[in-house]
Amino acid sequence: MEERSRILIVGATGYIGRRIVKASIALAHPTFILFRKEVVSDVEKVEMLLSFKKDGAKLVEASFDDHGSLVDAVKQVDVVISAIAGNHMRHQILQQLKLVEAIKEAGNIKRFVPSEFGMDPGLMEHAMAPGNIVFIDKLKVREAIEAAAIPHTYISANIFAGYLVGGLAQLGRVMPPSDKVFLYGDGNVKAVWVDEDDIGIYTIKAIDDPCTLNKTMYIRPPLNILSQKEVVEKWEQLSGKRLNKTYISVDDFLVGMEDQSYGEKIGISHFYQIFYRGDLYNFEIGPNGVEASELYPEVKYTTMDSFMERYL
Amino acid sequence: MEERSRILIVGATGYIGRRIVKASIALAHPTFILFRKEVVSDVEKVEMLLSFKKDGAKLVEASFDDHGSLVDAVKQVDVVISAIAGNHMRHQILQQLKLVEAIKEAGNIKRFVPSEFGMDPGLMEHAMAPGNIVFIDKLKVREAIEAAAIPHTYISANIFAGYLVGGLAQLGRVMPPSDKVFLYGDGNVKAVWVDEDDIGIYTIKAIDDPCTLNKTMYIRPPLNILSQKEVVEKWEQLSGKRLNKTYISVDDFLVGMEDQSYGEKIGISHFYQIFYRGDLYNFEIGPNGVEASELYPEVKYTTMDSFMERYL
């Protein structure tokens, strides 16, 4: 059996980062956590870091404002996975340019996974503002990675189930509604829904695999390719309750975006891409792409029926 | 064996609330969690609520703005424990007056534990502003409880170790410093430091106990009565590193408070009470008080030596 790669995880206390840590430890990789000095005042993050440490991870102190400290951290491992925030509330994607510089200088990294884990930014040139900022910045990071010839894998993880399945893709809620539900358009556009723990597992599976080298890995578990309406119907079956359905036309949806804050506009424009345009599933995976559930059929991924049972 | 009381926990996702939930489930009490509608947009809180549910707790939907929903929630249980936020950043203590109203109307509650878990507000008439707001508001809640003749226990849990031991009581940090440390005064004033999980366990132990009825229970584990200097020295021994010590006079400390925000001033004035005045340990427990480690010697509480090992 080969020695398992040593993995450094950046953004480890975040929503996806903590799943990647869990998977890395579960799959017996020596796991290193970048611990940023700014965190010392945040008791919740420190608690999480200490729980990773208890589970066997090593904390490595470094700062994005200290290039040398990043280089030193990177030199301790074989693989770097970044899950730094890139959502509608906190957008730190371009901080990774500093990480790319450090990886370039260290020269020892066999694989880098930058923080993407959503829609493939390489296919989102058409995306609506202001949500497109996320894709534009992720592409800037890709450019830097490729210019430095750093071995990499990009991961398109599609919809985080905990955000959008629990709330049946209702804006601003992550628990199922009890009476009524809004459907986008006719509710029939296909999307791809993925359990966050599975994202962690597939990510760790990919990092030592030559099949994913310099490719984009899409996570498309076949049973989880569902329209919003199918998700709503699954919930109705599970809960035994019928919900009143209101169908929102694309025009009404976009008008509703106008009064929102900048952060909310980013979120809403991503809903537009997913549920009106179908940007998660309106393309075939090309020659530079691979699909996770095909590569790793041994992973027993969570279906959305099973995922939704926790809300009953 | 007696039937165990059914417990409703309010503020369950908070820093102390989550420990009380864990202890309630561990000690096999039927555990109910007040689930406030406002939480449906907060994915982190929802995740925690779902993890409680998975561990066997029941979520009960209610709102502080809907008296009937609170009464209905309270009627399902025997005991109510509130751990609603009362810290320097979020102060919701007076919201509990609505909970007291609901408990009064429901009429079935055998024990109510309001959110205190710090210094005993009954002994803090002399406290400095603006930190005294916390004590003043906790006393208003006590008055309402006593006016309604609700059976109760007040819990004085002293210093939360995760906040102040890890950072050696340095303001604004919860991880040990690596080079220098500030000591308050001569560093010799005694304080009482308690592991948060132990606070959860002692709280649950107290709720069915006639000895704690209508009393204040102080948590003073004998081995954890330590000065700041003793805590610092324990860390130096454990880590094998000497820290440079700077002693801060009370005048310098209070001058440093002036430029801070309101929330920070509350925190700093509590540091003053604890580390200069010695308000955690400068009194004998009176006839209306009991001490947790004496009442429940079977609890193997965590010593601070053991607690600090997690930071090594």
XYZ file of C-alpha atoms in Angstrom:
624
model
C 0.000 0.000 0.000
C 1.262 3.442 -0.906
C 1.971 6.079 1.671
C -0.955 8.491 1.835
C -0.331 12.116 0.863
C 0.027 14.727 3.558
C -2.730 17.297 3.095
C -2.835 20.950 4.153
C -6.356 22.367 4.385
C -6.911 26.124 4.168
C -10.282 27.488 5.301
C -10.744 24.404 7.458
C -13.340 25.867 9.806
C -15.659 26.907 6.977
C -18.801 25.170 5.804
C -17.075 22.904 3.257
C -13.629 23.021 4.825
C -14.747 21.152 7.935
C -16.109 18.319 5.764
C -12.825 18.078 3.913
C -10.970 17.850 7.235
C -13.320 15.102 8.412
C -12.843 13.150 5.169
C -9.072 13.594 5.197
C -8.847 12.203 8.733
C -11.369 9.423 7.983
C -9.340 8.348 4.949
C -6.186 8.277 7.102
C -4.251 11.103 5.447
C -1.808 13.011 7.640
C -3.901 16.165 7.946
C -2.525 19.664 8.471
C -4.740 22.657 9.164
C -3.682 26.180 8.300
C -4.377 28.143 11.455
C -4.489 31.874 10.869
C -3.500 34.162 13.724
C -6.648 36.261 13.240
C -8.615 33.314 14.575
C -7.280 33.576 18.138
C -10.136 35.861 19.153
C -12.887 33.588 17.782
C -13.866 31.036 20.399
C -16.075 29.010 18.058
C -13.358 28.624 15.420
C -10.752 27.806 18.060
C -13.065 25.117 19.473
C -13.389 23.592 16.025
C -9.636 23.720 15.446
C -9.061 22.023 18.802
C -11.558 19.303 17.880
C -9.632 18.692 14.610
C -6.452 18.500 16.658
C -8.053 16.016 19.025
C -9.020 13.908 16.000
C -5.398 13.844 14.892
C -4.886 16.885 12.666
C -1.869 19.129 13.131
C -2.379 22.894 13.379
C 0.129 24.949 11.393
C 0.262 28.639 12.236
C 0.607 30.974 9.268
C -0.737 34.240 7.928
C -1.774 35.415 4.482
C 0.149 38.589 5.269
C 3.373 36.662 5.813
C 4.603 34.959 2.636
C 7.375 33.085 4.456
C 4.920 31.538 6.890
C 2.780 30.275 3.996
C 5.816 28.800 2.228
C 6.842 27.051 5.451
C 3.357 25.614 5.883
C 3.195 24.385 2.292
C 6.616 22.731 2.557
C 5.309 20.387 5.239
C 2.827 18.625 2.927
C 2.240 17.074 -0.509
C -1.218 18.432 -1.273
C -2.979 21.728 -0.558
C -6.767 22.013 -0.541
C -8.288 25.455 -0.172
C -11.870 25.927 0.956
C -11.549 29.607 1.658
C -14.852 31.506 1.661
C -16.346 32.381 -1.697
C -20.031 32.747 -0.942
C -22.433 35.659 -1.210
C -21.629 36.888 2.306
C -17.863 36.473 2.448
C -15.782 36.487 -0.661
C -12.067 35.897 -0.085
C -11.293 34.036 -3.305
C -8.469 36.334 -4.444
C -6.577 35.779 -1.177
C -5.629 32.479 -2.777
C -3.269 34.302 -5.151
C -0.946 34.551 -2.143
C -1.273 30.837 -1.585
C -0.433 30.168 -5.231
C 2.712 32.288 -4.836
C 3.729 30.254 -1.797
C 3.072 26.933 -3.550
C 5.113 28.108 -6.519
C 8.040 29.042 -4.317
C 7.863 25.906 -2.176
C 7.947 23.795 -5.330
C 6.989 20.523 -3.637
C 3.222 20.394 -4.055
C 1.892 17.457 -6.070
C -1.686 18.676 -6.196
C -3.526 21.900 -5.402
C -7.304 22.124 -5.150
C -8.407 25.770 -5.082
C -11.680 26.831 -3.489
C -14.385 26.318 -6.119
C -16.892 23.622 -5.084
C -19.822 25.185 -6.937
C -20.666 25.893 -10.572
C -17.728 25.455 -12.947
C -16.417 29.023 -13.432
C -14.921 27.959 -16.753
C -18.434 27.586 -18.146
C -19.975 30.729 -16.661
C -18.814 33.497 -19.001
C -22.481 34.306 -19.597
C -23.311 34.659 -15.892
C -25.377 37.564 -14.636
C -23.919 40.358 -12.486
C -23.269 40.666 -9.616
C -23.075 36.890 -9.057
C -20.495 36.623 -11.831
C -17.839 38.175 -9.585
C -17.416 34.770 -7.954
C -16.683 33.100 -11.310
C -14.432 35.909 -12.517
C -12.292 35.735 -9.391
C -12.105 31.940 -9.431
C -10.855 32.160 -13.026
C -8.141 34.600 -11.958
C -6.959 32.008 -9.452
C -7.029 29.314 -12.143
C -4.913 31.516 -14.412
C -2.304 31.966 -11.688
C -2.236 28.224 -10.974
C -1.792 27.353 -14.634
C 0.779 30.085 -15.243
C 2.844 28.614 -12.402
C 2.332 25.085 -13.785
C 1.049 23.846 -10.434
C -0.561 20.375 -10.654
C -4.201 20.890 -9.773
C -7.767 19.616 -9.689
C -10.811 21.861 -9.937
C -13.923 20.561 -8.231
C -17.452 21.444 -9.274
C -19.585 20.202 -6.397
C -22.910 21.666 -7.516
C -25.634 22.353 -4.896
C -24.768 22.011 -1.197
C -27.684 19.950 0.065
C -27.723 21.474 3.545
C -28.277 24.915 2.063
C -30.849 24.108 -0.580
C -32.495 20.755 0.033
C -33.655 21.426 3.579
C -35.306 24.658 2.518
C -36.558 23.204 -0.786
C -34.525 25.911 -2.491
C -36.524 28.714 -0.877
C -34.533 31.932 -0.582
C -33.478 32.695 2.989
C -34.439 29.442 4.651
C -32.688 26.119 5.230
C -35.505 24.209 6.930
C -38.528 22.883 5.012
C -41.532 25.222 4.852
C -44.723 23.777 6.336
C -47.399 25.303 4.129
C -46.317 26.865 0.853
C -43.420 26.663 -1.529
C -42.174 28.791 -4.425
C -41.077 27.051 -7.604
C -38.770 28.696 -10.123
C -40.322 28.773 -13.604
C -42.136 25.478 -14.076
C -39.845 23.831 -11.514
C -38.639 21.289 -14.077
C -35.066 22.452 -14.750
C -32.608 19.769 -13.689
C -30.010 20.503 -11.035
C -27.465 18.435 -9.108
C -27.729 18.178 -5.304
C -24.866 16.822 -3.205
C -24.472 15.946 0.468
C -21.640 18.045 1.913
C -19.946 15.060 3.574
C -19.808 13.390 0.154
C -18.108 16.500 -1.253
C -15.415 16.013 1.386
C -14.963 12.340 0.556
C -14.848 12.800 -3.231
C -12.361 15.653 -2.801
C -9.963 13.523 -0.780
C -10.404 10.592 -3.165
C -9.377 12.836 -6.066
C -6.144 14.258 -4.722
C -3.897 11.223 -5.266
C -5.603 10.066 -8.446
C -3.824 10.530 -11.819
C -7.256 10.557 -13.527
C -8.091 13.916 -11.962
C -4.715 15.570 -12.587
C -5.193 18.984 -14.198
C -8.866 18.243 -14.768
C -12.188 19.504 -13.515
C -14.008 16.909 -11.447
C -17.801 17.292 -11.479
C -19.759 15.650 -8.673
C -22.946 14.381 -10.331
C -24.312 11.422 -8.376
C -26.884 9.983 -10.824
C -29.724 9.651 -8.299
C -29.258 13.269 -7.241
C -29.907 14.863 -10.627
C -33.297 16.300 -9.859
C -35.454 19.291 -10.653
C -36.642 21.542 -7.863
C -40.123 20.093 -8.361
C -38.828 16.568 -7.884
C -37.128 17.613 -4.647
C -40.356 19.227 -3.420
C -42.347 16.101 -4.330
C -39.878 13.888 -2.499
C -40.325 16.024 0.597
C -44.123 15.899 0.264
C -43.942 12.115 0.092
C -41.624 11.837 3.067
C -43.502 14.303 5.251
C -46.960 13.260 4.093
C -47.903 16.947 3.674
C -48.920 18.689 0.464
C -47.510 22.189 -0.015
C -49.234 25.012 -1.877
C -47.159 25.763 -4.942
C -46.586 29.174 -6.465
C -44.716 29.294 -9.764
C -42.501 32.345 -10.255
C -41.826 33.544 -13.783
C -38.306 34.569 -14.628
C -39.371 38.217 -14.960
C -40.999 38.309 -11.538
C -37.969 36.592 -10.045
C -35.535 39.122 -11.484
C -37.710 42.100 -10.508
C -37.656 40.801 -6.914
C -33.873 41.038 -6.965
C -33.766 44.809 -7.374
C -34.309 45.888 -3.762
C -31.858 43.443 -2.273
C -28.415 44.054 -0.786
C -25.297 43.351 -2.834
C -24.667 40.047 -1.054
C -28.242 38.918 -1.530
C -28.083 39.882 -5.218
C -25.110 37.571 -5.623
C -27.071 34.729 -4.039
C -30.194 35.422 -6.071
C -28.320 35.622 -9.350
C -26.848 32.180 -8.619
C -30.382 30.872 -8.060
C -31.183 32.291 -11.497
C -28.275 30.426 -13.084
C -29.215 27.153 -11.408
C -33.009 27.089 -11.509
C -33.899 29.092 -14.635
C -30.864 28.595 -16.885
C -30.041 25.077 -15.656
C -26.322 25.847 -15.570
C -25.484 22.840 -13.401
C -26.694 20.293 -15.923
C -27.154 21.941 -19.314
C -23.803 20.687 -20.637
C -21.961 17.432 -21.294
C -18.738 16.885 -19.408
C -15.921 17.555 -21.896
C -12.480 15.972 -22.399
C -10.989 18.063 -19.565
C -13.614 16.857 -17.146
C -14.247 13.712 -15.115
C -17.196 12.674 -12.988
C -16.710 11.709 -9.336
C -19.329 8.987 -8.856
C -18.023 7.189 -11.962
C -14.412 7.422 -10.785
C -15.203 6.302 -7.226
C -18.156 3.912 -7.371
C -17.107 2.548 -3.969
C -18.358 5.759 -2.334
C -21.919 5.148 -1.154
C -23.180 8.649 -1.686
C -26.212 10.021 0.130
C -29.374 10.293 -1.940
C -31.639 13.273 -1.390
C -34.447 11.035 -0.049
C -32.102 9.860 2.621
C -30.738 13.369 3.202
C -34.214 14.798 3.738
C -35.114 12.312 6.452
C -33.165 14.368 8.973
C -35.759 17.142 8.674
C -38.756 14.940 9.510
C -35.617 4.209 39.446
C -37.507 7.438 39.025
C -38.643 8.729 35.683
C -36.261 11.427 34.504
C -37.625 14.937 34.030
C -38.368 16.188 30.564
C -36.201 19.233 29.886
C -36.783 22.135 27.495
C -33.607 24.019 26.588
C -33.806 27.590 25.309
C -30.733 29.038 23.604
C -29.587 25.524 22.790
C -27.241 26.459 19.945
C -25.290 28.937 22.072
C -21.930 28.442 23.683
C -23.255 27.049 26.991
C -26.613 25.865 25.633
C -25.001 23.212 23.444
C -23.201 21.750 26.489
C -26.445 21.602 28.429
C -28.085 19.751 25.517
C -25.203 17.288 25.408
C -25.410 16.675 29.160
C -29.187 16.318 29.115
C -28.995 13.659 26.399
C -26.004 11.951 28.073
C -27.883 11.744 31.368
C -30.889 10.236 29.534
C -33.398 13.030 30.048
C -36.081 13.421 27.398
C -34.643 16.560 25.807
C -36.647 19.235 24.015
C -35.049 22.114 22.136
C -36.812 25.413 21.610
C -36.418 26.108 17.914
C -37.051 29.730 17.031
C -38.360 30.508 13.551
C -35.721 33.217 13.059
C -33.152 30.425 12.881
C -34.383 29.033 9.533
C -31.981 31.249 7.618
C -28.899 30.286 9.643
C -27.336 27.169 8.176
C -24.860 26.683 11.036
C -27.546 26.799 13.725
C -29.826 24.545 11.708
C -26.993 22.028 11.339
C -26.491 22.030 15.087
C -30.220 21.630 15.734
C -30.320 18.692 13.316
C -27.372 17.099 15.108
C -29.252 17.412 18.441
C -32.269 15.824 16.767
C -30.120 12.989 15.476
C -28.869 12.432 19.028
C -32.435 12.086 20.243
C -33.639 15.580 21.124
C -37.007 16.831 19.953
C -37.250 20.240 18.256
C -40.191 22.354 19.390
C -41.013 25.338 17.187
C -41.916 28.519 19.056
C -41.310 32.244 18.969
C -40.649 34.829 21.653
C -43.139 37.016 19.778
C -45.911 34.435 20.152
C -46.890 33.886 23.789
C -49.176 30.942 22.952
C -46.354 29.093 21.207
C -44.124 29.502 24.275
C -46.875 28.248 26.598
C -47.423 25.226 24.341
C -43.699 24.453 24.350
C -43.421 24.765 28.132
C -46.453 22.492 28.669
C -44.608 19.593 27.048
C -41.918 19.394 29.744
C -41.174 19.428 33.489
C -38.094 21.630 33.541
C -36.988 24.675 31.530
C -33.329 25.673 31.249
C -32.498 28.929 29.508
C -29.048 29.626 28.145
C -30.054 32.612 26.080
C -27.198 34.979 25.218
C -26.051 37.365 27.925
C -22.483 38.122 26.927
C -20.700 41.307 25.941
C -21.595 40.911 22.252
C -25.199 39.751 22.442
C -27.375 40.556 25.393
C -30.867 39.066 25.247
C -31.388 38.473 28.957
C -34.651 40.426 29.243
C -36.262 38.290 26.526
C -36.603 35.748 29.308
C -39.360 37.844 30.893
C -41.581 36.442 28.122
C -40.483 32.939 29.016
C -41.322 33.585 32.678
C -44.799 34.743 31.626
C -45.276 31.529 29.649
C -44.040 29.329 32.521
C -46.397 31.140 34.890
C -49.367 30.557 32.621
C -48.480 26.931 31.861
C -48.285 26.228 35.590
C -46.626 22.819 35.245
C -42.927 23.612 35.534
C -41.136 22.006 38.464
C -37.864 23.860 37.948
C -36.675 26.812 35.902
C -33.012 27.652 35.427
C -32.643 31.137 33.911
C -29.586 32.120 31.905
C -26.937 33.211 34.409
C -23.911 30.878 34.408
C -21.428 33.581 35.366
C -20.874 35.786 38.422
C -23.774 35.739 40.899
C -25.769 38.877 40.021
C -27.159 38.926 43.555
C -23.696 39.815 44.833
C -22.758 42.363 42.172
C -24.518 45.552 43.299
C -21.114 47.222 43.405
C -20.228 46.272 39.815
C -18.724 48.804 37.460
C -20.611 50.199 34.441
C -21.205 49.248 31.722
C -20.637 45.594 32.673
C -23.200 45.921 35.446
C -26.030 45.925 32.865
C -25.715 42.136 32.711
C -26.244 41.779 36.463
C -29.042 44.349 36.594
C -30.976 42.550 33.873
C -30.419 39.103 35.392
C -31.819 40.452 38.674
C -34.932 41.702 36.844
C -35.461 38.165 35.578
C -34.970 36.799 39.113
C -37.565 39.235 40.440
C -40.095 38.076 37.856
C -39.397 34.405 38.644
C -39.802 34.944 42.362
C -42.900 37.139 41.997
C -44.514 34.318 40.000
C -43.370 31.760 42.627
C -41.726 29.605 39.972
C -39.476 26.883 41.451
C -35.967 27.718 40.306
C -32.233 27.248 40.570
C -29.703 29.960 39.796
C -26.338 28.755 38.609
C -23.097 30.640 39.093
C -20.644 28.840 36.825
C -17.720 31.245 37.153
C -15.096 31.390 34.360
C -15.733 29.468 31.135
C -12.414 27.709 30.642
C -12.550 27.754 26.825
C -12.741 31.541 26.861
C -10.168 32.322 29.497
C -7.863 29.392 30.156
C -6.738 28.856 26.575
C -5.789 32.522 26.240
C -4.390 32.705 29.801
C -6.995 35.419 30.394
C -5.513 37.711 27.751
C -8.088 40.110 26.319
C -9.131 39.202 22.788
C -7.476 35.829 22.482
C -8.526 32.263 23.298
C -5.317 30.438 22.365
C -2.170 30.576 24.500
C 0.320 33.326 23.612
C 3.772 32.098 22.684
C 6.014 34.859 24.009
C 4.517 37.314 26.478
C 1.616 37.470 28.851
C -0.140 40.270 30.754
C -1.002 39.723 34.401
C -3.664 41.720 36.182
C -2.301 43.418 39.286
C 0.116 41.007 40.938
C -1.719 38.079 39.309
C -2.491 36.542 42.699
C -6.242 37.155 43.017
C -8.091 33.839 43.176
C -10.675 32.967 40.540
C -12.690 29.843 39.678
C -12.232 28.182 36.279
C -14.675 25.595 34.967
C -14.752 23.300 31.943
C -17.888 24.078 29.926
C -18.898 20.422 29.615
C -18.832 20.206 33.415
C -21.155 23.220 33.585
C -23.600 21.227 31.444
C -23.356 18.144 33.650
C -23.708 19.998 36.978
C -26.679 21.920 35.581
C -28.524 18.749 34.622
C -27.620 17.101 37.938
C -29.181 20.055 39.782
C -32.588 20.185 38.131
C -34.211 17.213 39.914
C -32.426 17.738 43.213
C -34.383 19.112 46.208
C -31.108 20.473 47.631
C -30.895 23.043 44.843
C -34.541 24.123 44.920
C -34.814 27.914 45.076
C -31.088 28.187 45.737
C -28.035 29.494 43.955
C -25.651 26.718 42.984
C -22.021 27.829 42.703
C -19.663 25.652 40.681
C -16.350 25.773 42.582
C -14.360 22.618 41.864
C -11.659 22.783 44.561
C -8.721 22.065 42.248
C -9.853 24.820 39.893
C -9.649 27.691 42.364
C -6.582 29.358 40.951
C -5.082 32.786 40.454
C -4.240 33.981 36.947
C -0.573 33.553 37.834
C -1.131 29.932 38.809
C -2.868 29.279 35.489
C 0.011 30.911 33.607
C 2.556 28.834 35.562
C 0.646 25.628 34.842
C 0.791 26.454 31.137
C 4.511 27.216 31.339
C 5.075 23.836 32.973
C 2.983 21.982 30.428
C 4.428 23.739 27.389
C 7.972 23.918 28.723
C 8.142 27.600 27.639
C 8.679 30.610 29.871
C 6.588 33.660 29.020
C 7.638 37.264 29.561
C 5.334 38.721 32.183
C 4.030 42.267 32.304
C 2.053 43.281 35.359
C -0.762 45.781 34.738
C -1.781 48.108 37.547
C -5.477 48.648 38.052
C -5.156 52.276 36.905
C -3.442 51.346 33.670
C -6.014 48.637 33.079
C -8.955 50.990 33.507
C -7.369 53.725 31.377
C -7.038 51.153 28.572
C -10.776 50.637 28.678
C -11.653 54.176 27.596
C -11.186 53.863 23.832
C -13.054 50.587 23.509
C -16.489 49.890 22.062
C -19.493 49.463 24.339
C -19.396 45.648 24.015
C -15.680 45.540 24.747
C -16.157 47.798 27.760
C -18.641 45.288 29.160
C -16.103 42.503 28.719
C -13.243 44.520 30.200
C -15.253 45.604 33.216
C -15.991 41.931 33.933
C -12.257 41.232 33.785
C -11.864 43.998 36.361
C -14.408 42.345 38.672
C -12.780 38.955 38.366
C -9.048 39.673 38.309
C -8.699 42.858 40.377
C -11.668 42.698 42.782
C -11.729 38.897 43.040
C -15.531 38.804 42.813
C -15.666 35.086 42.021
C -14.081 34.002 45.279
C -14.086 36.908 47.748
C -17.168 35.628 49.601
C -18.345 32.590 51.528
C -21.328 30.712 50.130
C -24.320 31.735 52.274
C -27.388 29.828 53.476
C -29.144 30.316 50.127
C -26.265 28.803 48.258
C -24.936 25.310 47.594
C -21.758 24.129 45.918
C -21.896 21.757 42.953
C -18.788 19.645 43.437
C -19.828 18.953 47.060
C -23.360 17.999 46.029
C -22.225 15.751 43.166
C -18.863 14.260 44.092
C -19.495 11.498 41.535
C -18.833 14.005 38.732
C -15.184 13.698 37.741
C -14.655 17.311 36.809
C -11.879 18.447 34.489
C -8.918 20.112 36.146
C -7.265 23.016 34.389
C -4.011 21.052 33.917
C -5.977 18.499 31.997
C -7.990 21.179 30.154
C -4.846 22.938 28.974
C -3.371 19.825 27.404
C -5.585 20.324 24.371
C -3.599 23.454 23.454
C -0.209 21.738 23.423
